[in-house]
């Protein structure tokens, strides 16, 4: 499992082969929705730059991403979830996950973090994936925790 350690932000990725942009006015958007929207847009920007299809938001993978981000923030510790339940509940043939903490914006977690780590970059650019959910939550200590869940629908 690839990992990257930096002084402040840190990342951990896993790919398993077993969007999160809300159309909310900027004034009404929560910090979490803004972060998630930035990460969703930055991920699709990277995919287009590398001749990949854009990923689409899907409610099921979004729920798992938010649940994982919330769990990490509550524990103030980065961790992965078992992707088996994601595959089954969301009807996927493939799934992957990137997690991170400490990045101040959704753009930075994608562009300054995940795209500079081979495992994370592979998940973002994996042509099999068509679906994405992104969850971002801030811990009581003020750190952002992020979970990005990818999927490919079965069938």
mmCIF file of C-alpha atoms in Angstrom:
data_model
loop_
_atom_site.group_PDB
_atom_site.id
_atom_site.type_symbol
_atom_site.label_atom_id
_atom_site.label_comp_id
_atom_site.label_asym_id
_atom_site.label_seq_id
_atom_site.Cartn_x
_atom_site.Cartn_y
_atom_site.Cartn_z
ATOM 1 C CA UNK A 1 0.000 0.000 0.000
ATOM 2 C CA UNK A 2 1.631 3.290 -1.038
ATOM 3 C CA UNK A 3 1.873 6.057 1.494
ATOM 4 C CA UNK A 4 3.253 9.558 1.544
ATOM 5 C CA UNK A 5 4.322 11.389 4.651
ATOM 6 C CA UNK A 6 4.753 15.141 4.748
ATOM 7 C CA UNK A 7 5.413 17.454 7.624
ATOM 8 C CA UNK A 8 1.811 18.568 7.974
ATOM 9 C CA UNK A 9 -0.450 16.973 5.366
ATOM 10 C CA UNK A 10 -0.387 13.234 5.048
ATOM 11 C CA UNK A 11 -1.886 10.729 2.655
ATOM 12 C CA UNK A 12 -2.657 7.057 2.499
ATOM 13 C CA UNK A 13 -4.108 5.274 -0.545
ATOM 14 C CA UNK A 14 -5.553 1.945 -1.400
ATOM 15 C CA UNK A 15 -6.916 0.702 -4.672
ATOM 16 C CA UNK A 16 -9.378 -2.146 -4.583
ATOM 17 C CA UNK A 17 -10.464 -4.052 -7.586
ATOM 18 C CA UNK A 18 -12.621 -6.589 -5.757
ATOM 19 C CA UNK A 19 -19.315 13.641 -7.407
ATOM 20 C CA UNK A 20 -19.479 15.673 -4.832
ATOM 21 C CA UNK A 21 -20.099 19.062 -6.356
ATOM 22 C CA UNK A 22 -23.331 20.498 -5.084
ATOM 23 C CA UNK A 23 -24.978 23.295 -6.953
ATOM 24 C CA UNK A 24 -25.360 25.484 -3.889
ATOM 25 C CA UNK A 25 -24.848 29.249 -3.921
ATOM 26 C CA UNK A 26 -21.376 30.103 -2.582
ATOM 27 C CA UNK A 27 -22.838 32.079 0.333
ATOM 28 C CA UNK A 28 -25.019 29.150 1.417
ATOM 29 C CA UNK A 29 -22.439 26.384 0.938
ATOM 30 C CA UNK A 30 -20.969 24.869 4.066
ATOM 31 C CA UNK A 31 -17.180 24.648 4.411
ATOM 32 C CA UNK A 32 -17.517 20.886 3.877
ATOM 33 C CA UNK A 33 -19.509 21.336 0.653
ATOM 34 C CA UNK A 34 -16.994 23.895 -0.657
ATOM 35 C CA UNK A 35 -14.061 21.579 0.115
ATOM 36 C CA UNK A 36 -15.788 18.600 -1.490
ATOM 37 C CA UNK A 37 -16.797 20.635 -4.547
ATOM 38 C CA UNK A 38 -13.232 21.859 -5.050
ATOM 39 C CA UNK A 39 -11.869 18.304 -4.793
ATOM 40 C CA UNK A 40 -14.508 16.999 -7.196
ATOM 41 C CA UNK A 41 -13.700 19.714 -9.761
ATOM 42 C CA UNK A 42 -9.922 19.305 -9.346
ATOM 43 C CA UNK A 43 -10.182 15.534 -9.782
ATOM 44 C CA UNK A 44 -12.172 15.882 -12.993
ATOM 45 C CA UNK A 45 -9.780 18.576 -14.223
ATOM 46 C CA UNK A 46 -6.885 16.129 -13.765
ATOM 47 C CA UNK A 47 -8.799 13.362 -15.534
ATOM 48 C CA UNK A 48 -9.583 15.585 -18.535
ATOM 49 C CA UNK A 49 -5.933 16.739 -18.675
ATOM 50 C CA UNK A 50 -4.931 13.064 -18.910
ATOM 51 C CA UNK A 51 -7.564 12.111 -21.506
ATOM 52 C CA UNK A 52 -9.856 10.288 -19.089
ATOM 53 C CA UNK A 53 -13.623 10.540 -18.846
ATOM 54 C CA UNK A 54 -14.973 12.785 -16.100
ATOM 55 C CA UNK A 55 -16.266 11.051 -12.993
ATOM 56 C CA UNK A 56 -19.886 11.442 -11.971
ATOM 57 C CA UNK A 57 -21.316 11.898 -8.512
ATOM 58 C CA UNK A 58 -23.268 8.928 -7.276
ATOM 59 C CA UNK A 59 -25.255 9.092 -4.050
ATOM 60 C CA UNK A 60 -24.244 5.657 -2.767
ATOM 61 C CA UNK A 61 -20.465 6.154 -3.064
ATOM 62 C CA UNK A 62 -20.938 9.715 -1.766
ATOM 63 C CA UNK A 63 -22.553 8.385 1.417
ATOM 64 C CA UNK A 64 -19.603 6.027 1.999
ATOM 65 C CA UNK A 65 -17.090 8.845 1.392
ATOM 66 C CA UNK A 66 -18.826 11.187 3.850
ATOM 67 C CA UNK A 67 -19.179 8.405 6.424
ATOM 68 C CA UNK A 68 -15.436 7.667 6.205
ATOM 69 C CA UNK A 69 -14.422 11.341 6.384
ATOM 70 C CA UNK A 70 -16.679 11.790 9.425
ATOM 71 C CA UNK A 71 -15.184 8.689 11.101
ATOM 72 C CA UNK A 72 -11.621 9.912 10.508
ATOM 73 C CA UNK A 73 -12.393 13.401 11.824
ATOM 74 C CA UNK A 74 -14.166 12.026 14.909
ATOM 75 C CA UNK A 75 -11.136 9.849 15.710
ATOM 76 C CA UNK A 76 -8.658 12.514 14.503
ATOM 77 C CA UNK A 77 -6.876 9.680 12.721
ATOM 78 C CA UNK A 78 -6.595 8.760 9.069
ATOM 79 C CA UNK A 79 -7.809 5.295 8.113
ATOM 80 C CA UNK A 80 -9.352 3.294 5.294
ATOM 81 C CA UNK A 81 -12.673 1.545 5.183
ATOM 82 C CA UNK A 82 -13.359 -1.980 3.977
ATOM 83 C CA UNK A 83 -14.467 -1.550 0.366
ATOM 84 C CA UNK A 84 -16.449 -4.810 0.329
ATOM 85 C CA UNK A 85 -19.578 -3.134 1.726
ATOM 86 C CA UNK A 86 -19.170 -0.304 -0.818
ATOM 87 C CA UNK A 87 -18.990 -2.796 -3.695
ATOM 88 C CA UNK A 88 -22.094 -4.670 -2.489
ATOM 89 C CA UNK A 89 -24.270 -1.747 -1.380
ATOM 90 C CA UNK A 90 -23.532 0.383 -4.448
ATOM 91 C CA UNK A 91 -23.635 -2.442 -7.007
ATOM 92 C CA UNK A 92 -20.052 -1.887 -8.170
ATOM 93 C CA UNK A 93 -17.650 -4.133 -10.037
ATOM 94 C CA UNK A 94 -14.591 -2.125 -8.904
ATOM 95 C CA UNK A 95 -13.885 0.378 -6.143
ATOM 96 C CA UNK A 96 -10.964 2.400 -4.849
ATOM 97 C CA UNK A 97 -10.332 4.914 -2.111
ATOM 98 C CA UNK A 98 -7.980 7.788 -1.388
ATOM 99 C CA UNK A 99 -7.806 9.296 2.082
ATOM 100 C CA UNK A 100 -5.870 12.278 3.359
ATOM 101 C CA UNK A 101 -5.655 14.784 6.161
ATOM 102 C CA UNK A 102 -4.199 18.213 6.709
ATOM 103 C CA UNK A 103 -4.769 19.805 3.311
ATOM 104 C CA UNK A 104 -6.479 23.222 3.600
ATOM 105 C CA UNK A 105 -8.599 23.032 0.413
ATOM 106 C CA UNK A 106 -10.119 20.483 -1.912
ATOM 107 C CA UNK A 107 -7.895 21.721 -4.723
ATOM 108 C CA UNK A 108 -4.755 21.260 -2.647
ATOM 109 C CA UNK A 109 -5.554 17.703 -1.550
ATOM 110 C CA UNK A 110 -5.880 16.692 -5.222
ATOM 111 C CA UNK A 111 -3.204 18.841 -6.891
ATOM 112 C CA UNK A 112 -0.581 19.080 -4.129
ATOM 113 C CA UNK A 113 -1.210 15.730 -2.502
ATOM 114 C CA UNK A 114 -2.820 12.873 -4.359
ATOM 115 C CA UNK A 115 -1.467 13.713 -7.821
ATOM 116 C CA UNK A 116 2.094 13.557 -6.415
ATOM 117 C CA UNK A 117 1.639 10.061 -4.984
ATOM 118 C CA UNK A 118 1.707 7.104 -7.405
ATOM 119 C CA UNK A 119 -1.077 5.146 -5.674
ATOM 120 C CA UNK A 120 -3.439 8.098 -5.345
ATOM 121 C CA UNK A 121 -2.715 9.306 -8.856
ATOM 122 C CA UNK A 122 -3.454 5.807 -10.179
ATOM 123 C CA UNK A 123 -6.859 5.848 -8.488
ATOM 124 C CA UNK A 124 -7.690 9.305 -9.838
ATOM 125 C CA UNK A 125 -6.660 8.394 -13.387
ATOM 126 C CA UNK A 126 -7.926 4.792 -13.425
ATOM 127 C CA UNK A 127 -9.988 4.571 -16.632
ATOM 128 C CA UNK A 128 -12.238 1.872 -15.139
ATOM 129 C CA UNK A 129 -13.714 4.292 -12.623
ATOM 130 C CA UNK A 130 -16.751 6.313 -13.655
ATOM 131 C CA UNK A 131 -18.209 7.262 -10.257
ATOM 132 C CA UNK A 132 -16.862 9.303 -7.370
ATOM 133 C CA UNK A 133 -17.903 10.466 -3.943
ATOM 134 C CA UNK A 134 -15.920 12.858 -1.765
ATOM 135 C CA UNK A 135 -16.364 13.483 1.923
ATOM 136 C CA UNK A 136 -14.504 16.157 3.886
ATOM 137 C CA UNK A 137 -14.856 16.851 7.587
ATOM 138 C CA UNK A 138 -12.858 18.900 10.059
ATOM 139 C CA UNK A 139 -11.788 17.330 13.347
ATOM 140 C CA UNK A 140 -12.055 19.061 16.709
ATOM 141 C CA UNK A 141 -8.317 19.775 16.390
ATOM 142 C CA UNK A 142 -9.006 21.671 13.145
ATOM 143 C CA UNK A 143 -7.540 19.175 10.652
ATOM 144 C CA UNK A 144 -9.416 18.387 7.448
ATOM 145 C CA UNK A 145 -9.966 14.673 6.834
ATOM 146 C CA UNK A 146 -10.931 13.587 3.344
ATOM 147 C CA UNK A 147 -12.152 10.350 1.798
ATOM 148 C CA UNK A 148 -12.493 9.952 -1.954
ATOM 149 C CA UNK A 149 -14.346 6.811 -3.069
ATOM 150 C CA UNK A 150 -14.267 5.647 -6.691
ATOM 151 C CA UNK A 151 -16.437 3.086 -8.388
ATOM 152 C CA UNK A 152 -17.445 1.342 -11.544
ATOM 153 C CA UNK A 153 -21.014 0.138 -11.818
ATOM 154 C CA UNK A 154 -21.444 -3.607 -12.271
ATOM 155 C CA UNK A 155 -22.829 -4.865 -15.536
#
